[in-house]
mmCIF file of C-alpha atoms in Angstrom:
data_model
loop_
_atom_site.group_PDB
_atom_site.id
_atom_site.type_symbol
_atom_site.label_atom_id
_atom_site.label_comp_id
_atom_site.label_asym_id
_atom_site.label_seq_id
_atom_site.Cartn_x
_atom_site.Cartn_y
_atom_site.Cartn_z
ATOM 1 C CA MET A 149 18.558 5.543 -1.554
ATOM 2 C CA GLY A 150 15.929 3.612 0.318
ATOM 3 C CA ASP A 151 15.581 0.112 1.698
ATOM 4 C CA THR A 152 13.256 -1.868 3.918
ATOM 5 C CA THR A 153 14.317 -4.332 6.626
ATOM 6 C CA ILE A 154 11.771 -6.743 8.126
ATOM 7 C CA ARG A 155 12.416 -8.521 11.415
ATOM 8 C CA TYR A 156 11.081 -12.078 11.702
ATOM 9 C CA LEU A 157 10.952 -13.324 15.314
ATOM 10 C CA ILE A 158 10.243 -17.063 15.138
ATOM 11 C CA VAL A 159 11.210 -19.545 12.440
ATOM 12 C CA THR A 160 11.161 -23.207 13.406
ATOM 13 C CA PRO A 161 10.535 -26.424 11.474
ATOM 14 C CA LEU A 162 7.030 -26.546 13.075
ATOM 15 C CA ARG A 163 6.065 -22.911 13.003
ATOM 16 C CA VAL A 164 6.757 -19.702 11.105
ATOM 17 C CA GLN A 165 5.954 -16.384 12.808
ATOM 18 C CA ALA A 166 5.306 -13.750 10.253
ATOM 19 C CA GLY A 167 7.252 -10.479 10.404
ATOM 20 C CA THR A 168 6.357 -8.198 13.277
ATOM 21 C CA GLN A 169 8.671 -5.263 12.921
ATOM 22 C CA VAL A 170 9.849 -3.229 9.865
ATOM 23 C CA VAL A 171 12.246 -0.323 9.312
ATOM 24 C CA GLN A 172 12.265 1.762 6.109
ATOM 25 C CA THR A 173 15.256 4.084 5.747
ATOM 26 C CA MET A 174 15.956 6.802 3.240
ATOM 27 C CA VAL A 175 19.514 7.999 2.819
ATOM 28 C CA GLU A 176 20.726 10.963 0.839
ATOM 29 C CA ASN A 177 23.255 10.080 -1.862
ATOM 30 C CA ASN A 178 24.534 13.585 -2.706
ATOM 31 C CA THR A 179 27.327 13.736 -0.228
ATOM 32 C CA LYS A 180 29.949 11.252 0.934
ATOM 33 C CA LEU A 181 28.450 11.352 4.438
ATOM 34 C CA LYS A 182 25.227 9.511 3.293
ATOM 35 C CA HIS A 183 23.002 10.940 6.025
ATOM 36 C CA ILE A 184 19.780 9.239 6.945
ATOM 37 C CA VAL A 185 17.079 11.707 6.012
ATOM 38 C CA SER A 186 13.937 9.759 6.955
ATOM 39 C CA VAL A 187 13.050 6.597 8.869
ATOM 40 C CA PHE A 188 9.753 4.798 9.224
ATOM 41 C CA THR A 189 9.457 2.153 11.931
ATOM 42 C CA GLY A 190 6.517 -0.256 12.004
ATOM 43 C CA ASN A 191 5.611 -2.551 14.928
ATOM 44 C CA LYS A 192 2.871 -5.141 15.347
ATOM 45 C CA LEU A 193 3.882 -6.039 18.870
ATOM 46 C CA CYS A 194 1.944 -4.784 21.897
ATOM 47 C CA LYS A 195 2.690 -6.060 25.387
ATOM 48 C CA VAL A 196 -0.527 -4.635 26.853
ATOM 49 C CA ALA A 197 -2.743 -6.247 24.162
ATOM 50 C CA SER A 198 -0.985 -9.572 24.651
ATOM 51 C CA ARG A 199 -1.592 -9.432 28.396
ATOM 52 C CA LEU A 200 -5.304 -8.450 27.894
ATOM 53 C CA ARG A 201 -5.823 -11.254 25.369
ATOM 54 C CA ASN A 202 -4.404 -13.758 27.858
ATOM 55 C CA LYS A 203 -7.136 -12.613 30.246
ATOM 56 C CA GLY A 204 -9.766 -13.295 27.610
ATOM 57 C CA ILE A 205 -10.364 -9.567 26.629
ATOM 58 C CA GLU A 206 -10.617 -8.852 22.914
ATOM 59 C CA VAL A 207 -8.239 -6.109 21.862
ATOM 60 C CA LEU A 208 -7.492 -4.587 18.483
ATOM 61 C CA CYS A 209 -4.109 -2.968 17.809
ATOM 62 C CA PRO A 210 -3.160 -0.230 17.199
ATOM 63 C CA ASN A 211 -4.871 2.484 19.232
ATOM 64 C CA HIS A 212 -6.698 0.400 21.849
ATOM 65 C CA ALA A 213 -7.429 1.871 25.279
ATOM 66 C CA GLY A 214 -4.355 2.275 27.406
ATOM 67 C CA HIS A 215 -0.779 2.305 25.998
ATOM 68 C CA CYS A 216 -0.497 0.618 22.592
ATOM 69 C CA SER A 217 3.060 0.153 21.335
ATOM 70 C CA ALA A 218 1.946 -1.160 17.961
ATOM 71 C CA ASN A 219 1.545 1.226 15.031
ATOM 72 C CA LEU A 220 0.582 -1.494 12.518
ATOM 73 C CA ALA A 221 -2.494 -3.729 12.649
ATOM 74 C CA GLU A 222 -1.696 -7.402 13.227
ATOM 75 C CA ASP A 223 -3.294 -8.371 9.870
ATOM 76 C CA SER A 224 -1.477 -5.697 7.877
ATOM 77 C CA VAL A 225 1.085 -6.752 5.280
ATOM 78 C CA ILE A 226 4.516 -6.288 6.804
ATOM 79 C CA GLY A 227 6.331 -6.111 3.415
ATOM 80 C CA ASN A 228 4.433 -3.053 2.147
ATOM 81 C CA GLU A 229 7.412 -1.026 0.923
ATOM 82 C CA THR A 230 5.170 1.246 -1.047
ATOM 83 C CA GLU A 231 3.374 2.477 2.092
ATOM 84 C CA TYR A 232 6.542 2.830 4.162
ATOM 85 C CA ALA A 233 8.330 4.840 1.384
ATOM 86 C CA ARG A 234 5.236 6.999 1.027
ATOM 87 C CA GLN A 235 5.323 7.798 4.787
ATOM 88 C CA CYS A 236 9.020 8.722 4.568
ATOM 89 C CA THR A 237 8.394 10.952 1.519
ATOM 90 C CA ILE A 238 5.535 12.734 3.252
ATOM 91 C CA GLU A 239 7.922 13.577 6.069
ATOM 92 C CA LEU A 240 10.427 15.023 3.555
ATOM 93 C CA ASN A 241 7.947 16.785 1.217
ATOM 94 C CA ASP A 242 8.484 20.230 2.861
ATOM 95 C CA LYS A 243 12.273 19.864 2.823
ATOM 96 C CA LEU A 244 13.184 18.248 -0.492
ATOM 97 C CA LYS A 245 11.940 16.765 -3.723
ATOM 98 C CA ILE A 246 13.188 13.290 -4.657
ATOM 99 C CA ALA A 247 14.252 13.081 -8.351
ATOM 100 C CA HIS A 248 16.099 9.751 -8.218
ATOM 101 C CA VAL A 249 15.845 6.755 -5.970
ATOM 102 C CA THR A 250 18.299 3.851 -5.666
ATOM 103 C CA THR A 251 16.578 0.578 -4.752
ATOM 104 C CA ASP A 252 17.074 -3.156 -5.058
ATOM 105 C CA GLY A 253 15.531 -4.883 -8.102
ATOM 106 C CA ASP A 254 12.253 -5.959 -6.580
ATOM 107 C CA SER A 255 11.379 -2.875 -4.548
ATOM 108 C CA LYS A 256 8.002 -1.137 -4.874
ATOM 109 C CA ALA A 257 9.210 1.849 -2.844
ATOM 110 C CA VAL A 258 9.219 4.059 -5.943
ATOM 111 C CA ASN A 259 5.457 3.742 -6.203
ATOM 112 C CA GLY A 260 5.087 5.199 -2.645
ATOM 113 C CA ILE A 261 7.492 8.072 -3.392
ATOM 114 C CA THR A 262 5.760 8.900 -6.651
ATOM 115 C CA ASN A 263 2.378 8.819 -4.933
ATOM 116 C CA ALA A 264 3.475 11.059 -2.013
ATOM 117 C CA GLN A 265 5.128 13.843 -4.054
ATOM 118 C CA ARG A 266 2.808 13.443 -7.091
ATOM 119 C CA SER A 267 5.579 13.412 -9.607
ATOM 120 C CA ASN A 268 7.689 10.700 -11.330
ATOM 121 C CA VAL A 269 10.945 9.516 -9.899
ATOM 122 C CA LYS A 270 13.809 7.975 -11.849
ATOM 123 C CA ILE A 271 14.732 4.547 -10.576
ATOM 124 C CA LEU A 272 18.421 3.652 -10.187
ATOM 125 C CA ARG A 273 19.713 0.190 -9.148
ATOM 126 C CA ASP A 274 22.435 -0.296 -6.620
ATOM 127 C CA VAL A 275 25.725 -1.912 -7.658
ATOM 128 C CA ARG A 276 25.351 -5.078 -5.544
ATOM 129 C CA HIS A 277 21.931 -6.057 -6.920
ATOM 130 C CA LEU A 278 22.956 -5.145 -10.439
ATOM 131 C CA ALA A 279 26.072 -7.352 -10.199
ATOM 132 C CA ASN A 280 24.100 -10.249 -8.800
ATOM 133 C CA SER A 281 21.596 -9.966 -11.604
ATOM 134 C CA MET A 282 24.424 -10.079 -14.165
ATOM 135 C CA LYS A 283 25.883 -13.167 -12.443
ATOM 136 C CA ARG A 284 22.505 -14.953 -12.532
ATOM 137 C CA ALA A 285 22.069 -14.004 -16.251
ATOM 138 C CA VAL A 286 25.426 -15.596 -17.066
ATOM 139 C CA GLN A 287 24.506 -18.765 -15.163
ATOM 140 C CA ASN A 288 21.166 -18.981 -17.012
ATOM 141 C CA CYS A 289 22.720 -18.315 -20.445
ATOM 142 C CA THR A 290 23.280 -21.014 -23.008
ATOM 143 C CA PHE A 291 26.802 -20.679 -24.389
ATOM 144 C CA SER A 292 28.214 -22.448 -27.415
ATOM 145 C CA LEU A 293 29.815 -25.811 -26.710
ATOM 146 C CA SER A 294 33.279 -24.401 -27.487
ATOM 147 C CA MET A 295 33.019 -21.466 -25.043
ATOM 148 C CA PHE A 296 34.475 -23.349 -22.139
ATOM 149 C CA SER A 297 37.030 -26.156 -22.414
ATOM 150 C CA GLY A 298 37.552 -29.040 -20.096
ATOM 151 C CA THR A 299 35.274 -31.542 -18.392
ATOM 152 C CA ASN A 300 33.751 -29.303 -15.692
ATOM 153 C CA LYS A 301 32.054 -26.654 -17.808
ATOM 154 C CA ARG A 302 29.430 -25.822 -15.212
ATOM 155 C CA ASN A 303 32.100 -24.849 -12.716
ATOM 156 C CA LEU A 304 33.824 -22.689 -15.388
ATOM 157 C CA LYS A 305 30.530 -21.046 -16.184
ATOM 158 C CA GLN A 306 29.946 -20.167 -12.547
ATOM 159 C CA ARG A 307 33.571 -18.801 -12.258
ATOM 160 C CA PHE A 308 33.037 -16.730 -15.401
ATOM 161 C CA GLY A 309 29.843 -15.257 -13.860
ATOM 162 C CA LEU A 310 31.707 -14.406 -10.657
ATOM 163 C CA ASP A 311 34.599 -12.909 -12.610
ATOM 164 C CA LEU A 312 32.224 -10.762 -14.695
ATOM 165 C CA LYS A 313 30.475 -9.633 -11.564
ATOM 166 C CA ALA A 314 33.743 -8.667 -9.889
ATOM 167 C CA ARG A 315 35.046 -6.793 -12.921
ATOM 168 C CA CYS A 316 31.894 -4.787 -13.444
ATOM 169 C CA THR A 317 31.613 -3.940 -9.749
ATOM 170 C CA ALA A 318 35.236 -2.736 -9.762
ATOM 171 C CA GLU A 319 34.570 -0.613 -12.929
ATOM 172 C CA LEU A 320 31.464 0.979 -11.405
ATOM 173 C CA THR A 321 33.137 1.538 -8.054
ATOM 174 C CA SER A 322 36.163 3.177 -9.602
ATOM 175 C CA ARG A 323 33.895 5.411 -11.664
ATOM 176 C CA PHE A 324 31.946 6.523 -8.626
ATOM 177 C CA LYS A 325 35.167 7.342 -6.832
ATOM 178 C CA SER A 326 36.431 9.473 -9.660
ATOM 179 C CA THR A 327 33.337 11.680 -9.710
#
């Protein structure tokens, strides 16, 4: 299982500061312990470069002279899940081969894993994202006029979506516990 978390520092009505830090984690899903097997941390922040820029000195991160705490360039895309998953997979290549990966619905991490180990990986979806997708599908569906009775049909449709989500999540969860 893998996921990426991006940290955004400043969000105000007048200014949006793009993400500056990212963490990609890979967790094994073969045991109940769910150990973290690989972590990639990315950082665009560098105190030394900031101080030098304030003095009028042009500095490029990462790898400038002196101590550079950044390992990502300031203009790099912070949401590059493909690259972060690739880095984690390279770290694991000598120890294990990834056959299945559980991600959220919009993740591109599988591309990085496939690229790093040069073989295809089967994509699985986690229960939470699958359930939310089902709920959205119900809300976007057009039902017959007689499907829901009463005057507040929109509310009943939303409640039906939530109920379906809860029931399917319970079924999947109980199935996982029994295996």
